[in-house]
């Protein structure tokens, strides 16, 4: 650690009424903020901060090596790609444990690289995954830390990307991506200051690239982005037209260049060119340069390098090219690499004296990027995304959109819980982390979620034992949060009575509600608006009274537990029924419900099992076909529109790799059905239970012993819920199965459908079509699959059918009016992409994983669809947290609480509220509508930061970059020329005052607020 005396403080005071001094915990960062109040509500912020860049530090672009403008400059970028879990767990990779699975030890890589960097100031190295660097750094001596800091300050060791991991792009939600980036960037900022701030985003391995990721990187201040994988047809075209490098305009709502990101496709994925891999894991010849010894090969290697360089340069525009010198877990013995690269540079550049025009140098992605920027070219513009990714005609990486569906849901729920944990840490104050229930924290969960975003984690492409490790980390993270949440709710409610959480409500298991005759339920709402939410509790009584926080009776019913729930839970619970009612909780707050058993026998109930063939509430009506038992129509009673809607379950027979066209199998990554026609699981559904009550109406459909569904309409809700249960998928017939549900309608969608990007902006898709090249379609099903993270829809002039999902999945529309979603996969073969296992999850009973999930359907006119699906999807992502206390709440318990003075406007989503340090909280406010999607809400909206909280006084505010590692006013990104001119969005509006911040459509604004708890 740098002693405090070394901290340099830059002060810029333009006026001096109040001075706030902020300092980060265990950091080198020192911030001086001067808050100037010039008039009553008119505020100016004068902020200055200084970072421990070290004396004479020349990091960043200033530390780049010189190049030669009259030559072809070859930038060698020494790098290692360290997966934060894949074949081994993250900690096994760190230590180099279990090398019999894969030889890989990250601690040795960093040891060895730091040693080698010190031997020559020309050498460079980049490091990417902060989850690993954080592990290593904590174990280093002060002297090593000083050496590393100096290397960073001199630009010899450069952090690139810098998130906790290199996130997956197809299966992640933007909320968790922003969090994991923030976590990694904060560690780098706290540890190295400005010299630790990455300039370049680096996603060399993820299997396709999401537009929302590019938008996020741009808003985090990155100057450029490089990746390795794109569709092979796209790559071939781009090489021919020299469009390997481009400007990606990643938002249709944000005014350029806010979401513009310079993007480059790397020439060899992320590997070295053929013949130049000098890692201990490679077999290429070393440079044998002693003429007195045998096998002198300098001339041969230099010639190969020159040929390789010219060949590569033919596909790029400038006289600079990049070579990624490294690969997975390389540099464990960095001497091998550096010794040979030193020689390569020496001998290649020596030829310049004889007229060679090739100049090779140690470099970094940011130094390469700077040269591209200086070239001042006009770059092609990209506005769509890079999905799906195929590396050959029958090799579409579209299976992982759905692989490990249970892990995908658990990750999504964990995000919801982390946001709740973060919020309650702020609202409950210091006692949250140290209170009546002990020591709790949100950091463990933040790190677990950071690791879970990795491109072999939530993607589902890891080995089974590693998937268990990710889930275990999330569970441990939640255990730490549980203590925090208990403490915080004790502070806010004034009740220190024991509180339990029920983890298995989705399979109707909760020991307390199953056995207790009287209990209370706290419903915490992490959204910044009031929500109503249906609750189902497993119970054994036949009638209950439910009262809300004011003591008012709440309509409730006891409904029989479905056969499917009994089969899923097996011996893990014994409830006979479910108590169903709707709850309401205030913005960023909780309400409390008291539930008392009135009757324990007999199981008479207020519900009427009927043979009804339609169900309806105030807003929707859904009918079932008399003969098939399938859905037959959906009506929106408000807008008076009806569509034909049938839905069924099917499975694609996974390719076993035994056909003539290709040996490719379906596996964890790849989706390759044997035939374009899926098998129907059953042409008819047996309707087993219909329940009609004042709270819920539901119809249970039974398709097979392993597929069932409940079709549900809750009172007062505008969406139809389809709760599907799939598994154990039978494979005794020797056939791998990829299970989908398909919605077939009379909507005239033609070949078009729409999918979200990381849960945010929506992209148009068209069957057998790519916006940027003439597609030769070779896989009519898999080649039309796209990732969905929160929603998909089809529409025509009159109708839009939107499906909101509870986790990331793969989806497509292969027929006019049809939308299909892949739910579950169980496969028998590995797909040759390295994981080395067939994707066949055993589940807790080892007979095959059973997965349950929900699809929420809305039918609306297209121009009002977003008004419904935007809040619906946010409610799915941030779900209320239920906790239970046995008995009656004590008299002094505060039964209702809201952390906000008022609900935020409907267009505004509170994306982040998290304790930053003792007096600072991080807040992100998001406009959740796109520019053109809602007549009502696609407008600028203003929020007053000072009037947000009910229990916190806001003393100061500073706006940050999206990643919170830079003051917004200091963001100064490289500018790029593109083919098309950019003009500001007509809707964009400015802040009325310093406290009142205006959000334009799809804008996220990030602030550090200095707060203090208001005394009651
Ligand atoms: Zn990887």
mmCIF file of C-alpha atoms in Angstrom, residues 417-654:
data_model
loop_
_atom_site.group_PDB
_atom_site.id
_atom_site.type_symbol
_atom_site.label_atom_id
_atom_site.label_comp_id
_atom_site.label_asym_id
_atom_site.label_seq_id
_atom_site.Cartn_x
_atom_site.Cartn_y
_atom_site.Cartn_z
ATOM 1 C CA UNK A 417 -31.438 -11.204 -4.262
ATOM 2 C CA UNK A 418 -28.170 -9.301 -4.589
ATOM 3 C CA UNK A 419 -30.020 -6.115 -5.528
ATOM 4 C CA UNK A 420 -32.284 -6.599 -2.500
ATOM 5 C CA UNK A 421 -29.265 -7.246 -0.304
ATOM 6 C CA UNK A 422 -27.525 -4.108 -1.625
ATOM 7 C CA UNK A 423 -30.601 -1.971 -1.084
ATOM 8 C CA UNK A 424 -31.212 -3.219 2.439
ATOM 9 C CA UNK A 425 -27.565 -2.586 3.311
ATOM 10 C CA UNK A 426 -28.150 1.066 2.431
ATOM 11 C CA UNK A 427 -31.593 1.387 3.996
ATOM 12 C CA UNK A 428 -30.756 -0.478 7.205
ATOM 13 C CA UNK A 429 -27.538 1.459 7.822
ATOM 14 C CA UNK A 430 -24.437 0.150 9.601
ATOM 15 C CA UNK A 431 -26.368 -2.391 11.675
ATOM 16 C CA UNK A 432 -27.139 -4.328 8.490
ATOM 17 C CA UNK A 433 -23.640 -5.703 8.328
ATOM 18 C CA UNK A 434 -23.215 -6.060 12.070
ATOM 19 C CA UNK A 435 -26.465 -6.452 13.926
ATOM 20 C CA UNK A 436 -28.620 -8.729 16.039
ATOM 21 C CA UNK A 437 -28.209 -11.692 13.682
ATOM 22 C CA UNK A 438 -24.431 -11.384 13.404
ATOM 23 C CA UNK A 439 -22.084 -10.294 10.639
ATOM 24 C CA UNK A 440 -23.485 -10.136 7.138
ATOM 25 C CA UNK A 441 -22.143 -8.780 3.881
ATOM 26 C CA UNK A 442 -23.020 -8.217 0.251
ATOM 27 C CA UNK A 443 -19.437 -8.625 -1.012
ATOM 28 C CA UNK A 444 -19.491 -12.427 -1.069
ATOM 29 C CA UNK A 445 -22.601 -12.369 -3.253
ATOM 30 C CA UNK A 446 -21.134 -9.646 -5.483
ATOM 31 C CA UNK A 447 -18.077 -11.803 -6.133
ATOM 32 C CA UNK A 448 -20.158 -14.953 -6.662
ATOM 33 C CA UNK A 449 -22.317 -13.111 -9.186
ATOM 34 C CA UNK A 450 -19.175 -11.685 -10.778
ATOM 35 C CA UNK A 451 -17.845 -15.182 -11.329
ATOM 36 C CA UNK A 452 -21.250 -16.455 -12.518
ATOM 37 C CA UNK A 453 -21.297 -14.000 -15.439
ATOM 38 C CA UNK A 454 -18.267 -15.678 -17.002
ATOM 39 C CA UNK A 455 -18.684 -17.068 -20.521
ATOM 40 C CA UNK A 456 -18.484 -20.641 -19.258
ATOM 41 C CA UNK A 457 -20.687 -20.077 -16.209
ATOM 42 C CA UNK A 458 -24.227 -18.815 -16.802
ATOM 43 C CA UNK A 459 -23.691 -19.891 -20.408
ATOM 44 C CA UNK A 460 -23.980 -23.508 -19.223
ATOM 45 C CA UNK A 461 -20.827 -24.610 -21.072
ATOM 46 C CA UNK A 462 -18.800 -25.785 -18.062
ATOM 47 C CA UNK A 463 -18.265 -29.274 -16.709
ATOM 48 C CA UNK A 464 -20.892 -30.525 -14.283
ATOM 49 C CA UNK A 465 -18.667 -30.224 -11.200
ATOM 50 C CA UNK A 466 -17.902 -26.627 -12.120
ATOM 51 C CA UNK A 467 -21.615 -25.847 -12.549
ATOM 52 C CA UNK A 468 -22.108 -27.119 -8.999
ATOM 53 C CA UNK A 469 -19.295 -24.845 -7.843
ATOM 54 C CA UNK A 470 -20.937 -21.771 -9.379
ATOM 55 C CA UNK A 471 -24.238 -22.655 -7.711
ATOM 56 C CA UNK A 472 -22.524 -23.279 -4.387
ATOM 57 C CA UNK A 473 -20.827 -19.866 -4.548
ATOM 58 C CA UNK A 474 -24.171 -18.181 -5.193
ATOM 59 C CA UNK A 475 -25.682 -20.083 -2.259
ATOM 60 C CA UNK A 476 -22.821 -19.002 0.004
ATOM 61 C CA UNK A 477 -23.201 -15.437 -1.201
ATOM 62 C CA UNK A 478 -26.871 -15.522 -0.364
ATOM 63 C CA UNK A 479 -26.149 -16.990 3.078
ATOM 64 C CA UNK A 480 -24.026 -13.915 3.829
ATOM 65 C CA UNK A 481 -26.754 -11.677 2.436
ATOM 66 C CA UNK A 482 -29.401 -13.454 4.483
ATOM 67 C CA UNK A 483 -27.725 -12.289 7.678
ATOM 68 C CA UNK A 484 -27.538 -8.762 6.296
ATOM 69 C CA UNK A 485 -31.197 -8.837 5.254
ATOM 70 C CA UNK A 486 -32.270 -10.156 8.675
ATOM 71 C CA UNK A 487 -30.313 -7.392 10.399
ATOM 72 C CA UNK A 488 -31.644 -4.703 8.105
ATOM 73 C CA UNK A 489 -35.269 -5.801 8.411
ATOM 74 C CA UNK A 490 -34.795 -5.937 12.194
ATOM 75 C CA UNK A 491 -33.633 -2.298 12.114
ATOM 76 C CA UNK A 492 -36.416 -1.161 9.799
ATOM 77 C CA UNK A 493 -39.228 -3.122 11.467
ATOM 78 C CA UNK A 494 -38.069 -2.893 15.065
ATOM 79 C CA UNK A 495 -38.538 -6.664 15.410
ATOM 80 C CA UNK A 496 -35.643 -8.970 16.167
ATOM 81 C CA UNK A 497 -37.781 -12.116 16.034
ATOM 82 C CA UNK A 498 -36.194 -14.944 14.025
ATOM 83 C CA UNK A 499 -36.879 -14.760 10.306
ATOM 84 C CA UNK A 500 -36.695 -17.565 7.766
ATOM 85 C CA UNK A 501 -36.493 -17.594 3.979
ATOM 86 C CA UNK A 502 -38.038 -20.313 1.865
ATOM 87 C CA UNK A 503 -35.713 -21.312 -0.958
ATOM 88 C CA UNK A 504 -37.976 -23.922 -2.508
ATOM 89 C CA UNK A 505 -41.271 -22.154 -2.969
ATOM 90 C CA UNK A 506 -41.110 -22.940 -6.689
ATOM 91 C CA UNK A 507 -41.652 -26.603 -5.819
ATOM 92 C CA UNK A 508 -44.054 -25.753 -3.001
ATOM 93 C CA UNK A 509 -41.765 -26.499 -0.102
ATOM 94 C CA UNK A 510 -41.538 -24.253 2.968
ATOM 95 C CA UNK A 511 -41.383 -26.018 6.341
ATOM 96 C CA UNK A 512 -42.671 -23.019 8.289
ATOM 97 C CA UNK A 513 -45.811 -22.376 6.227
ATOM 98 C CA UNK A 514 -46.500 -26.088 5.981
ATOM 99 C CA UNK A 515 -46.580 -26.527 9.751
ATOM 100 C CA UNK A 516 -47.406 -23.194 11.370
ATOM 101 C CA UNK A 517 -50.938 -22.204 12.381
ATOM 102 C CA UNK A 518 -50.039 -18.527 12.516
ATOM 103 C CA UNK A 519 -47.183 -16.700 10.895
ATOM 104 C CA UNK A 520 -46.332 -13.389 9.291
ATOM 105 C CA UNK A 521 -44.804 -12.808 5.886
ATOM 106 C CA UNK A 522 -42.652 -9.838 4.994
ATOM 107 C CA UNK A 523 -42.729 -8.919 1.299
ATOM 108 C CA UNK A 524 -39.753 -6.758 0.318
ATOM 109 C CA UNK A 525 -40.092 -5.007 -3.033
ATOM 110 C CA UNK A 526 -36.802 -4.045 -4.723
ATOM 111 C CA UNK A 527 -38.568 -1.993 -7.419
ATOM 112 C CA UNK A 528 -39.014 1.760 -7.138
ATOM 113 C CA UNK A 529 -42.745 1.525 -7.715
ATOM 114 C CA UNK A 530 -45.530 -0.235 -5.864
ATOM 115 C CA UNK A 531 -46.014 -3.806 -7.030
ATOM 116 C CA UNK A 532 -48.810 -6.289 -6.720
ATOM 117 C CA UNK A 533 -47.638 -9.842 -6.768
ATOM 118 C CA UNK A 534 -49.330 -13.219 -6.527
ATOM 119 C CA UNK A 535 -48.027 -15.442 -3.742
ATOM 120 C CA UNK A 536 -48.447 -19.202 -3.366
ATOM 121 C CA UNK A 537 -47.540 -20.787 -0.076
ATOM 122 C CA UNK A 538 -47.490 -24.518 0.626
ATOM 123 C CA UNK A 539 -49.956 -25.243 3.442
ATOM 124 C CA UNK A 540 -51.794 -28.098 5.077
ATOM 125 C CA UNK A 541 -54.845 -26.295 6.429
ATOM 126 C CA UNK A 542 -57.977 -25.936 4.387
ATOM 127 C CA UNK A 543 -58.822 -22.311 5.141
ATOM 128 C CA UNK A 544 -56.773 -19.314 6.247
ATOM 129 C CA UNK A 545 -57.287 -15.696 7.065
ATOM 130 C CA UNK A 546 -54.799 -13.280 5.545
ATOM 131 C CA UNK A 547 -54.551 -9.672 6.690
ATOM 132 C CA UNK A 548 -52.378 -6.907 5.313
ATOM 133 C CA UNK A 549 -50.251 -4.318 7.134
ATOM 134 C CA UNK A 550 -53.304 -2.289 8.056
ATOM 135 C CA UNK A 551 -55.163 -5.302 9.382
ATOM 136 C CA UNK A 552 -57.482 -5.443 6.405
ATOM 137 C CA UNK A 553 -58.560 -8.890 5.216
ATOM 138 C CA UNK A 554 -57.028 -10.044 1.948
ATOM 139 C CA UNK A 555 -58.888 -12.318 -0.440
ATOM 140 C CA UNK A 556 -57.238 -15.748 -0.406
ATOM 141 C CA UNK A 557 -57.936 -19.295 -1.452
ATOM 142 C CA UNK A 558 -56.586 -22.727 -0.714
ATOM 143 C CA UNK A 559 -56.055 -24.675 -3.925
ATOM 144 C CA UNK A 560 -54.966 -28.288 -4.230
ATOM 145 C CA UNK A 561 -51.291 -28.890 -4.894
ATOM 146 C CA UNK A 562 -50.796 -30.018 -8.472
ATOM 147 C CA UNK A 563 -49.694 -33.538 -9.301
ATOM 148 C CA UNK A 564 -46.736 -32.048 -11.105
ATOM 149 C CA UNK A 565 -45.590 -30.157 -7.991
ATOM 150 C CA UNK A 566 -45.904 -33.333 -5.937
ATOM 151 C CA UNK A 567 -43.776 -35.191 -8.442
ATOM 152 C CA UNK A 568 -41.124 -32.499 -8.577
ATOM 153 C CA UNK A 569 -40.771 -32.050 -4.849
ATOM 154 C CA UNK A 570 -40.905 -35.810 -4.064
ATOM 155 C CA UNK A 571 -39.905 -36.278 -0.422
ATOM 156 C CA UNK A 572 -38.872 -32.685 0.249
ATOM 157 C CA UNK A 573 -42.159 -31.386 1.642
ATOM 158 C CA UNK A 574 -45.605 -32.540 2.606
ATOM 159 C CA UNK A 575 -48.016 -29.704 1.831
ATOM 160 C CA UNK A 576 -51.369 -30.856 0.471
ATOM 161 C CA UNK A 577 -52.400 -27.468 -0.843
ATOM 162 C CA UNK A 578 -51.294 -23.985 -1.700
ATOM 163 C CA UNK A 579 -52.609 -20.793 -0.180
ATOM 164 C CA UNK A 580 -52.945 -18.227 -2.952
ATOM 165 C CA UNK A 581 -53.341 -14.497 -2.521
ATOM 166 C CA UNK A 582 -51.993 -11.271 -3.916
ATOM 167 C CA UNK A 583 -49.706 -8.980 -2.007
ATOM 168 C CA UNK A 584 -48.752 -5.389 -2.485
ATOM 169 C CA UNK A 585 -45.534 -3.765 -1.354
ATOM 170 C CA UNK A 586 -44.509 -0.106 -1.494
ATOM 171 C CA UNK A 587 -41.558 1.160 -3.538
ATOM 172 C CA UNK A 588 -38.199 0.011 -2.216
ATOM 173 C CA UNK A 589 -39.916 -1.217 0.898
ATOM 174 C CA UNK A 590 -41.923 -3.934 2.491
ATOM 175 C CA UNK A 591 -45.340 -4.786 3.752
ATOM 176 C CA UNK A 592 -46.282 -7.484 6.224
ATOM 177 C CA UNK A 593 -49.069 -10.014 5.977
ATOM 178 C CA UNK A 594 -50.378 -12.058 8.870
ATOM 179 C CA UNK A 595 -51.646 -15.522 7.985
ATOM 180 C CA UNK A 596 -53.728 -17.604 10.392
ATOM 181 C CA UNK A 597 -55.110 -21.070 9.895
ATOM 182 C CA UNK A 598 -58.895 -21.153 10.327
ATOM 183 C CA UNK A 599 -59.519 -24.787 9.610
ATOM 184 C CA UNK A 600 -57.240 -27.746 9.269
ATOM 185 C CA UNK A 601 -59.767 -30.335 8.082
ATOM 186 C CA UNK A 602 -61.573 -31.257 5.941
ATOM 187 C CA UNK A 603 -60.135 -29.945 2.670
ATOM 188 C CA UNK A 604 -63.269 -28.152 1.569
ATOM 189 C CA UNK A 605 -62.315 -24.975 -0.141
ATOM 190 C CA UNK A 606 -63.513 -21.819 -1.700
ATOM 191 C CA UNK A 607 -62.256 -23.026 -5.047
ATOM 192 C CA UNK A 608 -64.331 -24.877 -7.592
ATOM 193 C CA UNK A 609 -62.668 -27.527 -9.668
ATOM 194 C CA UNK A 610 -64.553 -27.308 -12.924
ATOM 195 C CA UNK A 611 -64.449 -28.649 -16.388
ATOM 196 C CA UNK A 612 -64.269 -25.169 -17.833
ATOM 197 C CA UNK A 613 -62.747 -24.733 -21.269
ATOM 198 C CA UNK A 614 -61.952 -21.083 -20.820
ATOM 199 C CA UNK A 615 -60.702 -18.849 -18.069
ATOM 200 C CA UNK A 616 -60.836 -15.106 -17.866
ATOM 201 C CA UNK A 617 -60.251 -12.119 -15.635
ATOM 202 C CA UNK A 618 -60.937 -8.441 -16.156
ATOM 203 C CA UNK A 619 -58.244 -8.111 -18.821
ATOM 204 C CA UNK A 620 -57.711 -11.423 -20.561
ATOM 205 C CA UNK A 621 -59.625 -14.453 -21.697
ATOM 206 C CA UNK A 622 -58.009 -17.670 -22.792
ATOM 207 C CA UNK A 623 -59.800 -20.636 -24.321
ATOM 208 C CA UNK A 624 -58.885 -24.290 -24.683
ATOM 209 C CA UNK A 625 -59.698 -26.612 -27.524
ATOM 210 C CA UNK A 626 -62.347 -29.143 -26.502
ATOM 211 C CA UNK A 627 -60.786 -32.048 -28.313
ATOM 212 C CA UNK A 628 -57.055 -31.435 -27.831
ATOM 213 C CA UNK A 629 -56.968 -29.661 -24.460
ATOM 214 C CA UNK A 630 -54.477 -27.194 -25.952
ATOM 215 C CA UNK A 631 -54.792 -23.414 -25.809
ATOM 216 C CA UNK A 632 -56.942 -22.198 -28.670
ATOM 217 C CA UNK A 633 -57.312 -18.418 -28.347
ATOM 218 C CA UNK A 634 -56.261 -15.389 -26.365
ATOM 219 C CA UNK A 635 -58.352 -12.243 -26.018
ATOM 220 C CA UNK A 636 -57.437 -8.881 -24.593
ATOM 221 C CA UNK A 637 -60.761 -7.719 -23.176
ATOM 222 C CA UNK A 638 -59.578 -4.120 -22.723
ATOM 223 C CA UNK A 639 -58.551 -3.606 -26.327
ATOM 224 C CA UNK A 640 -61.066 -6.088 -27.659
ATOM 225 C CA UNK A 641 -58.569 -8.046 -29.709
ATOM 226 C CA UNK A 642 -58.403 -11.807 -30.130
ATOM 227 C CA UNK A 643 -55.806 -14.055 -31.693
ATOM 228 C CA UNK A 644 -55.822 -17.731 -32.425
ATOM 229 C CA UNK A 645 -53.238 -19.198 -30.105
ATOM 230 C CA UNK A 646 -52.260 -22.804 -29.827
ATOM 231 C CA UNK A 647 -49.309 -23.991 -27.871
ATOM 232 C CA UNK A 648 -47.605 -27.309 -27.489
ATOM 233 C CA UNK A 649 -44.340 -28.945 -26.470
ATOM 234 C CA UNK A 650 -41.925 -30.618 -28.892
ATOM 235 C CA UNK A 651 -38.430 -31.998 -28.948
ATOM 236 C CA UNK A 652 -35.738 -31.830 -31.558
ATOM 237 C CA UNK A 653 -33.723 -34.976 -31.899
ATOM 238 C CA UNK A 654 -30.162 -33.925 -31.148
#
